[in-house]
mmCIF file of C-alpha atoms in Angstrom:
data_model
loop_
_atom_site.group_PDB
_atom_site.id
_atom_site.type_symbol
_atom_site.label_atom_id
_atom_site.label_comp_id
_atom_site.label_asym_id
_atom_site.label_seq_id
_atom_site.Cartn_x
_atom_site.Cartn_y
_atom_site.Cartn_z
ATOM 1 C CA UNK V 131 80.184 126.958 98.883
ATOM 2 C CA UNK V 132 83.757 127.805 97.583
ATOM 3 C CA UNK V 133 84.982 131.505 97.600
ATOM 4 C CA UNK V 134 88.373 133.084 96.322
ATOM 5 C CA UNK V 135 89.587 136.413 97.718
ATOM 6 C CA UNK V 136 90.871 137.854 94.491
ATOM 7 C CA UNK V 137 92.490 141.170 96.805
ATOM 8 C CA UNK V 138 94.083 140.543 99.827
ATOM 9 C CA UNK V 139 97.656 141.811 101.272
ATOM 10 C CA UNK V 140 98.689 138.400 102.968
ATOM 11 C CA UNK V 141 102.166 139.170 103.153
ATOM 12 C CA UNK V 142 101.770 142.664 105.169
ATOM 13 C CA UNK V 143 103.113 143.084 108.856
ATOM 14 C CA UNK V 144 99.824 142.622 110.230
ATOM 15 C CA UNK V 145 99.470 138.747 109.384
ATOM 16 C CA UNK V 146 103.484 137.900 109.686
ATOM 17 C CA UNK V 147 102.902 136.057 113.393
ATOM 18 C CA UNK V 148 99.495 134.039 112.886
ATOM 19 C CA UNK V 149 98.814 133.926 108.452
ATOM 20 C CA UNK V 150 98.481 130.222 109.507
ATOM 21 C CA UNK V 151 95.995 130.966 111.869
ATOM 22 C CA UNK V 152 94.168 133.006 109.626
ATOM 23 C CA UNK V 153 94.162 130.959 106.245
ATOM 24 C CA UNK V 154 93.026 128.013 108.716
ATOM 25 C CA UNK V 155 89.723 130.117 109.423
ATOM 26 C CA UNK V 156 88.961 131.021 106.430
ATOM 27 C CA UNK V 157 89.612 127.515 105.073
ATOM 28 C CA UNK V 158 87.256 126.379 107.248
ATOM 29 C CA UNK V 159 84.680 128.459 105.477
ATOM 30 C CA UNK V 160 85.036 127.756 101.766
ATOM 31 C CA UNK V 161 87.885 130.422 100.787
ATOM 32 C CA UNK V 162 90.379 128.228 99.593
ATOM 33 C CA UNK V 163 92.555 130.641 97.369
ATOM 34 C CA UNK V 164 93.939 134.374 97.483
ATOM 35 C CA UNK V 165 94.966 136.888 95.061
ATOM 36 C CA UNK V 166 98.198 138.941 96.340
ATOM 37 C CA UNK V 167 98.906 141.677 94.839
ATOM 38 C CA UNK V 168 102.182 143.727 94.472
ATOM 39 C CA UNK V 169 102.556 147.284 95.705
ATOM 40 C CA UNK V 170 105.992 148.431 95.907
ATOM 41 C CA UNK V 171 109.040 146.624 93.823
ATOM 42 C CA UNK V 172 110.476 145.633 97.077
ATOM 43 C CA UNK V 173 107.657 143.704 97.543
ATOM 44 C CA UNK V 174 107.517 142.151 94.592
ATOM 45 C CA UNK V 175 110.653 140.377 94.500
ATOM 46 C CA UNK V 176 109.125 138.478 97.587
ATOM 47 C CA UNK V 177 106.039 137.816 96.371
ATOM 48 C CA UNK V 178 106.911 134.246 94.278
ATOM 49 C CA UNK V 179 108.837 132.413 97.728
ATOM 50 C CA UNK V 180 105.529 133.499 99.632
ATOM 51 C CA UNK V 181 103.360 132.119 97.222
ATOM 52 C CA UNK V 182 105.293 129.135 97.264
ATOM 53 C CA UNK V 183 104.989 128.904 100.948
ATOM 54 C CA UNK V 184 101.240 128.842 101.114
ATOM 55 C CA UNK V 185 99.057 126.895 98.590
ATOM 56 C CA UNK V 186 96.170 128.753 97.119
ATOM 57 C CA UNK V 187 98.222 131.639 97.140
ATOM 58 C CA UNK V 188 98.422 134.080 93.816
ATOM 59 C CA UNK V 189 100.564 136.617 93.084
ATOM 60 C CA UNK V 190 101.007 140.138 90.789
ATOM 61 C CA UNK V 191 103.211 142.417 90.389
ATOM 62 C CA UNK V 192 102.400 146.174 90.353
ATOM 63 C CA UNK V 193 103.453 149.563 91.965
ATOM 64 C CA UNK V 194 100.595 150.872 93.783
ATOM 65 C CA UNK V 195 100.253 155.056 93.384
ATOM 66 C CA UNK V 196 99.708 155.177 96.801
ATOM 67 C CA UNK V 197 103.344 154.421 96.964
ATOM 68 C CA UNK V 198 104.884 157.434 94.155
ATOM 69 C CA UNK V 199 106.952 158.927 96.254
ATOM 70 C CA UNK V 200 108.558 156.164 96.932
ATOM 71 C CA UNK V 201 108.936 154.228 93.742
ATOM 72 C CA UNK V 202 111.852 155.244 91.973
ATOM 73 C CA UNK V 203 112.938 156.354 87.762
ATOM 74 C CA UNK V 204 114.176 153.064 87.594
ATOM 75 C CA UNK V 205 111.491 150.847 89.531
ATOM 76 C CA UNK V 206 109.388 150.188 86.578
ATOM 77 C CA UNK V 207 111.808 148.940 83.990
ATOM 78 C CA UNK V 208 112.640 146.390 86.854
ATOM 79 C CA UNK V 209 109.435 145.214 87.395
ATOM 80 C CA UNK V 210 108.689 144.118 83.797
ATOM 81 C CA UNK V 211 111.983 142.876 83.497
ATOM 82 C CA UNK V 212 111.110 140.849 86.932
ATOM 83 C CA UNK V 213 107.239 140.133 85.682
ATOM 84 C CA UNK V 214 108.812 138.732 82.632
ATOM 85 C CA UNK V 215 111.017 136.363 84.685
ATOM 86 C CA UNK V 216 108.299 134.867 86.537
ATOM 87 C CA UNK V 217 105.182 134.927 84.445
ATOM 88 C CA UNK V 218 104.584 131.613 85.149
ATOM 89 C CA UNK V 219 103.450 132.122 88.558
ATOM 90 C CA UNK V 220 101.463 135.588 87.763
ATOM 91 C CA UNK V 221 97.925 135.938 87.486
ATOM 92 C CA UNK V 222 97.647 139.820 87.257
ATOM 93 C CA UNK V 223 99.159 142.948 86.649
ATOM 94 C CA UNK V 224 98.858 145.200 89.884
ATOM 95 C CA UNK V 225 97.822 146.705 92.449
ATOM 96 C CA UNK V 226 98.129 150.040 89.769
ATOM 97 C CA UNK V 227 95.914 152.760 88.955
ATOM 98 C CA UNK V 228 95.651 156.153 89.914
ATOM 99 C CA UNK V 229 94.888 157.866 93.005
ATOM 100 C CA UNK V 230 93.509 161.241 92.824
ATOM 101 C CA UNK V 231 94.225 161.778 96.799
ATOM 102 C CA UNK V 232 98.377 161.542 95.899
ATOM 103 C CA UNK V 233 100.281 164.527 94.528
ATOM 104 C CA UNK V 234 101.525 163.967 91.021
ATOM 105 C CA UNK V 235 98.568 163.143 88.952
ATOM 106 C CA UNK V 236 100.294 162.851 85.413
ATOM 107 C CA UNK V 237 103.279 161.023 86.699
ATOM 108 C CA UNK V 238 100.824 158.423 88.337
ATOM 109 C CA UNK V 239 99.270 158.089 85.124
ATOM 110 C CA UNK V 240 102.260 157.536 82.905
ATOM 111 C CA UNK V 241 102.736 154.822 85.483
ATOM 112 C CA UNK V 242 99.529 153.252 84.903
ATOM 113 C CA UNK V 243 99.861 153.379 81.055
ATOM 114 C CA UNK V 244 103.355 151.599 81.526
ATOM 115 C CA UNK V 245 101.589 149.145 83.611
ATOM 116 C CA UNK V 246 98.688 148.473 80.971
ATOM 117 C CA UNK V 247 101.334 147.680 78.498
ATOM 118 C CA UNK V 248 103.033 145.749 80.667
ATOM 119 C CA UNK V 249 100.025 143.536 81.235
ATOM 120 C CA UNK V 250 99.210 143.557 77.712
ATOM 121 C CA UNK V 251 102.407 142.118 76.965
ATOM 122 C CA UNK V 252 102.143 139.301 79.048
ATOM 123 C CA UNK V 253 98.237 138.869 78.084
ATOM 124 C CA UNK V 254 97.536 139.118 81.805
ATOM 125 C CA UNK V 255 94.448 141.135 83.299
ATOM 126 C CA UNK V 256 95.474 144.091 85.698
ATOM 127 C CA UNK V 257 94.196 145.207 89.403
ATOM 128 C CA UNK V 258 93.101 148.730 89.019
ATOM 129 C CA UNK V 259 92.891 150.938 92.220
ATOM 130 C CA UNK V 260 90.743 154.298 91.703
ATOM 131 C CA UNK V 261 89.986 156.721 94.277
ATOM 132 C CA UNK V 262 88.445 159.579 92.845
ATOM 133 C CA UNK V 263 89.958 159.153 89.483
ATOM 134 C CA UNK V 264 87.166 157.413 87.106
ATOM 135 C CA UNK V 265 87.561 159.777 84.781
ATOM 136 C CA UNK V 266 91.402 159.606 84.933
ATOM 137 C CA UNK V 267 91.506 156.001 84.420
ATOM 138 C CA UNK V 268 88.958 156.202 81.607
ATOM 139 C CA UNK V 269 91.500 158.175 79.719
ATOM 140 C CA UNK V 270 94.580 156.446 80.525
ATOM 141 C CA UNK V 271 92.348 153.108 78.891
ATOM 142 C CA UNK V 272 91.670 155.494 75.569
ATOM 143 C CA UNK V 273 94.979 156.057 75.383
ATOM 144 C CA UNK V 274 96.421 152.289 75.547
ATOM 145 C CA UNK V 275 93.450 150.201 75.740
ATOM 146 C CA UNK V 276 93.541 147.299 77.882
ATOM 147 C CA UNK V 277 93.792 143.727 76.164
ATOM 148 C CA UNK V 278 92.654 140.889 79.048
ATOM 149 C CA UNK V 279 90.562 142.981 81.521
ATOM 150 C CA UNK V 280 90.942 143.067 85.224
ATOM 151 C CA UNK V 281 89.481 143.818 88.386
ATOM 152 C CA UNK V 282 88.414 147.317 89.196
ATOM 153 C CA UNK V 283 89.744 146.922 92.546
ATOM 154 C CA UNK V 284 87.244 148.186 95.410
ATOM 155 C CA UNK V 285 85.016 149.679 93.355
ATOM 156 C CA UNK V 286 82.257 152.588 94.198
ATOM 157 C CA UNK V 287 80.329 154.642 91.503
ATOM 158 C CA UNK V 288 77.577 154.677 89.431
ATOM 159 C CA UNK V 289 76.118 152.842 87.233
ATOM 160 C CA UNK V 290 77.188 154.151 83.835
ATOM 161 C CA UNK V 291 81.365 154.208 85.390
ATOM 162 C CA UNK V 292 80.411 150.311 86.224
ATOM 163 C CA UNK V 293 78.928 149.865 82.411
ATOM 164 C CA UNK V 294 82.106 151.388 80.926
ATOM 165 C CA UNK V 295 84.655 149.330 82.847
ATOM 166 C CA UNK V 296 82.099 146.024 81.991
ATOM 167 C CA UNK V 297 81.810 147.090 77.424
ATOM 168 C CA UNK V 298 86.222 146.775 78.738
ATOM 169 C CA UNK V 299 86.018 143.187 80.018
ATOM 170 C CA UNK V 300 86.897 144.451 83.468
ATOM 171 C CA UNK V 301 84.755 143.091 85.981
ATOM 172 C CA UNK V 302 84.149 144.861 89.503
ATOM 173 C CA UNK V 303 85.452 144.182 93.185
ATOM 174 C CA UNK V 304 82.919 143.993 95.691
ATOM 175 C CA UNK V 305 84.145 144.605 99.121
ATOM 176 C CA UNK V 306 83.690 145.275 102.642
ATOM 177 C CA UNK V 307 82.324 148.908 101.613
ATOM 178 C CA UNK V 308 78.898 147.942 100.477
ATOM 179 C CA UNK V 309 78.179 146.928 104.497
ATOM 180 C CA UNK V 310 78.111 150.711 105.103
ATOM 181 C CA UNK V 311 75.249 152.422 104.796
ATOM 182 C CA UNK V 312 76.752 155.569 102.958
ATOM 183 C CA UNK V 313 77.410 153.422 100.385
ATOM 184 C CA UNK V 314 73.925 152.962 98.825
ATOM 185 C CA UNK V 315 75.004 154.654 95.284
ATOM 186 C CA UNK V 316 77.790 151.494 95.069
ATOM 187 C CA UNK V 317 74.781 148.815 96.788
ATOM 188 C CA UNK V 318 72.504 149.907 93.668
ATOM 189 C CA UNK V 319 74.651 149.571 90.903
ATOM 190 C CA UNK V 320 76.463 146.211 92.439
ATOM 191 C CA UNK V 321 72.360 145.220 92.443
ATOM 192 C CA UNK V 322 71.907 145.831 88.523
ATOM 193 C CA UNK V 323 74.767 144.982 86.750
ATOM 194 C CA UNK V 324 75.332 141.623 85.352
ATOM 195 C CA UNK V 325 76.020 139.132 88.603
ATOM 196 C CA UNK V 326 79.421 137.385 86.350
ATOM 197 C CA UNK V 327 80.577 141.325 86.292
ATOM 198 C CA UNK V 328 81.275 140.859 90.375
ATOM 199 C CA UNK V 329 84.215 139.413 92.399
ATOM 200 C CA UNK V 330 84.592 139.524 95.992
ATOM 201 C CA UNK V 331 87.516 140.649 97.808
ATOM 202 C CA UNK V 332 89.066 141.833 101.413
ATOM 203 C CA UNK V 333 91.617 144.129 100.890
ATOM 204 C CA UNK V 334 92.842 142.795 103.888
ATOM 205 C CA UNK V 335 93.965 144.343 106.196
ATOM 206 C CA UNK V 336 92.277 146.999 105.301
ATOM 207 C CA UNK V 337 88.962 147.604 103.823
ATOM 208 C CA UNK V 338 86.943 146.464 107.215
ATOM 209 C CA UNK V 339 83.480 145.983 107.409
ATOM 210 C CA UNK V 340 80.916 148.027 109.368
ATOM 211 C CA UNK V 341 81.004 146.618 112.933
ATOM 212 C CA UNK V 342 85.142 146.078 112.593
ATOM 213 C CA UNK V 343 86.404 149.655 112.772
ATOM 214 C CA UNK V 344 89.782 150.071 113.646
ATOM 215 C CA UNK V 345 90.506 146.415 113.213
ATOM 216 C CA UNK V 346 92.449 144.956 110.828
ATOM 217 C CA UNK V 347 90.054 143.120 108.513
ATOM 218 C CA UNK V 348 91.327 139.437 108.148
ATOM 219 C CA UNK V 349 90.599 136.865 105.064
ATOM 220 C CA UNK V 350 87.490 134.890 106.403
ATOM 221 C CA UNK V 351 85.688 138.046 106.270
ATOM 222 C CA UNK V 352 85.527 137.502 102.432
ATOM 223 C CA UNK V 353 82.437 135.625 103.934
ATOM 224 C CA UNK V 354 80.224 137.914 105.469
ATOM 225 C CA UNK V 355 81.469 140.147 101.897
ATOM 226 C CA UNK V 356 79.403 137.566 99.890
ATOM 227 C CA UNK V 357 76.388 137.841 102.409
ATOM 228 C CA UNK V 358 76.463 141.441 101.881
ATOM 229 C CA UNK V 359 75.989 141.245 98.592
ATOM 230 C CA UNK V 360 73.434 138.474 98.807
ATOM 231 C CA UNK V 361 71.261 141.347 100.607
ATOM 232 C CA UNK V 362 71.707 143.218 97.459
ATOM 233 C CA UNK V 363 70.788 140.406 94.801
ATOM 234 C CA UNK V 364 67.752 138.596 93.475
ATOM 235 C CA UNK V 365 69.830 135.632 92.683
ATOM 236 C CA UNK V 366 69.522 132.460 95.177
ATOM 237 C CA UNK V 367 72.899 132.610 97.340
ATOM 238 C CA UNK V 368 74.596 129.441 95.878
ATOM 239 C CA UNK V 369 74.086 130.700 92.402
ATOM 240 C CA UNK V 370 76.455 134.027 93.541
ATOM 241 C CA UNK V 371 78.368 132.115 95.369
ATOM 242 C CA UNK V 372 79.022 129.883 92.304
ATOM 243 C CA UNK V 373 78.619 132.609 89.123
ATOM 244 C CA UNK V 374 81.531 134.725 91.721
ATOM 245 C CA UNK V 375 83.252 131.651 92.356
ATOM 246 C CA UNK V 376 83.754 130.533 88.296
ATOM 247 C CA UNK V 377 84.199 133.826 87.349
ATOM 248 C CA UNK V 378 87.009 134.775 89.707
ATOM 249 C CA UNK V 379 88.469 131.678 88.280
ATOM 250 C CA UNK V 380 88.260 132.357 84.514
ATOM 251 C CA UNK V 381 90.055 136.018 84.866
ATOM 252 C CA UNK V 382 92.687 134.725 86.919
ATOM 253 C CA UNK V 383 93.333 131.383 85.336
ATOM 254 C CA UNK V 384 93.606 129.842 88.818
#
């Protein structure tokens, strides 16, 4: 089986001393490419030298709103003017979105909108971070409707918040959060919607799965992700594996 990890933060702190070690591992288990997104415009300007340093490695560009305070009048401008430079080597706008647990709601989604733009511009697909904020992000897409899709990055909700992202060509992340058990309103909807509506993804090094609290979560784990969800599915676990596999590939062109 082949997997892709299309939301992992390689290039963090917490993998500087042993990424070798840790692409090795999770080589050795089918996941042979990464998506790494951008979160700050400092960040960004590293991103295409790192990808170039580790085959399999993807890269986009985005200001996370996690980050607002610290992304500056000017930051935005620089990114597009940066995204522009090296669209070659992008395969997404993002990490963006909005964040309904960071102060400055409307600023965060004037952001977003720029970002959706941005993406449509370059007829890329974005990586959308919510957190309490489906309805925010629902009207940020009314308002400049997204032309290539995405990721819904971690989701959790319902069914009918899935079905509108899906009728917008977005498809959903599935990650180590559906290994909790308080997540059984996300493990029923990831169970009925359309299995080539699902990628799988780390967040690492965040986003650990039950059993891993308080460590960072590393990108083998992508692994025991896709068995997860094979708990969750009627389909045979090389046809996921595949359908997640293919479809990952299509929206990021990689």
């Amino acid at each position: 089986m082949r997997f892709i990890d299309t939301h992992c933060h390689l290039d963090f702190e917490e993998f500087r001393d042993r990424l070798s070690h840790h692409l090795t591992e999770a080589q050795a288990l089918g996941v042979g490419q990464w998506v790494v997104p951008g979160v700050t415009l400092k960040q960004c300007r590293t991103l295409p030298a790192f990808a170039q340093l580790h085959p399999g490695v993807h890269i986009a560009f985005g200001l996370h709103p996690y980050f607002m305070a610290q992304h500056s009048a000017t930051d935005m401008p620089d990114l597009a003017a940066l995204a522009h430079l090296h669209r070659s080597q992008l395969v997404a706008i993002g990490e963006c979105g909005i964040d309904g647990m960071v102060d400055d709601v409307t600023a965060q989604q004037h952001l977003f909108i720029e970002h959706i733009v941005l993406a449509n511009d370059l007829r890329l697909p974005l990586i959308v971070h919510h957190r309490k904020s489906h309805h925010l992000l629902t009207k940020a897409f009314k308002q400049c409707p997204p032309q290539n899709g995405g990721v819904i990055h971690a989701f959790s909700g319902s069914l009918q918040d899935a079905q509108s992202y899906l009728k917008l060509g977005f498809k959903l992340g599935v990650g180590g959060t559906i290994s909790y058990p308080r997540a059984a309103k996300t493990r029923t909807t990831l169970a009925q919607v359309p299995l080539q509506a699902l990628v799988l993804e780390t967040d690492a090094p965040s986003m650990p799965l039950a059993g891993y609290q308080g460590q960072p979560n590393v990108p083998k784990r992508v692994v025991e992700v896709f068995e997860q969800l094979c708990t969750i599915r009627d389909e045979s676990p090389e046809k996921i594996a595949e359908t997640l596999y293919n479809s990952s590939q299509s929206l990021f062109s990689c």
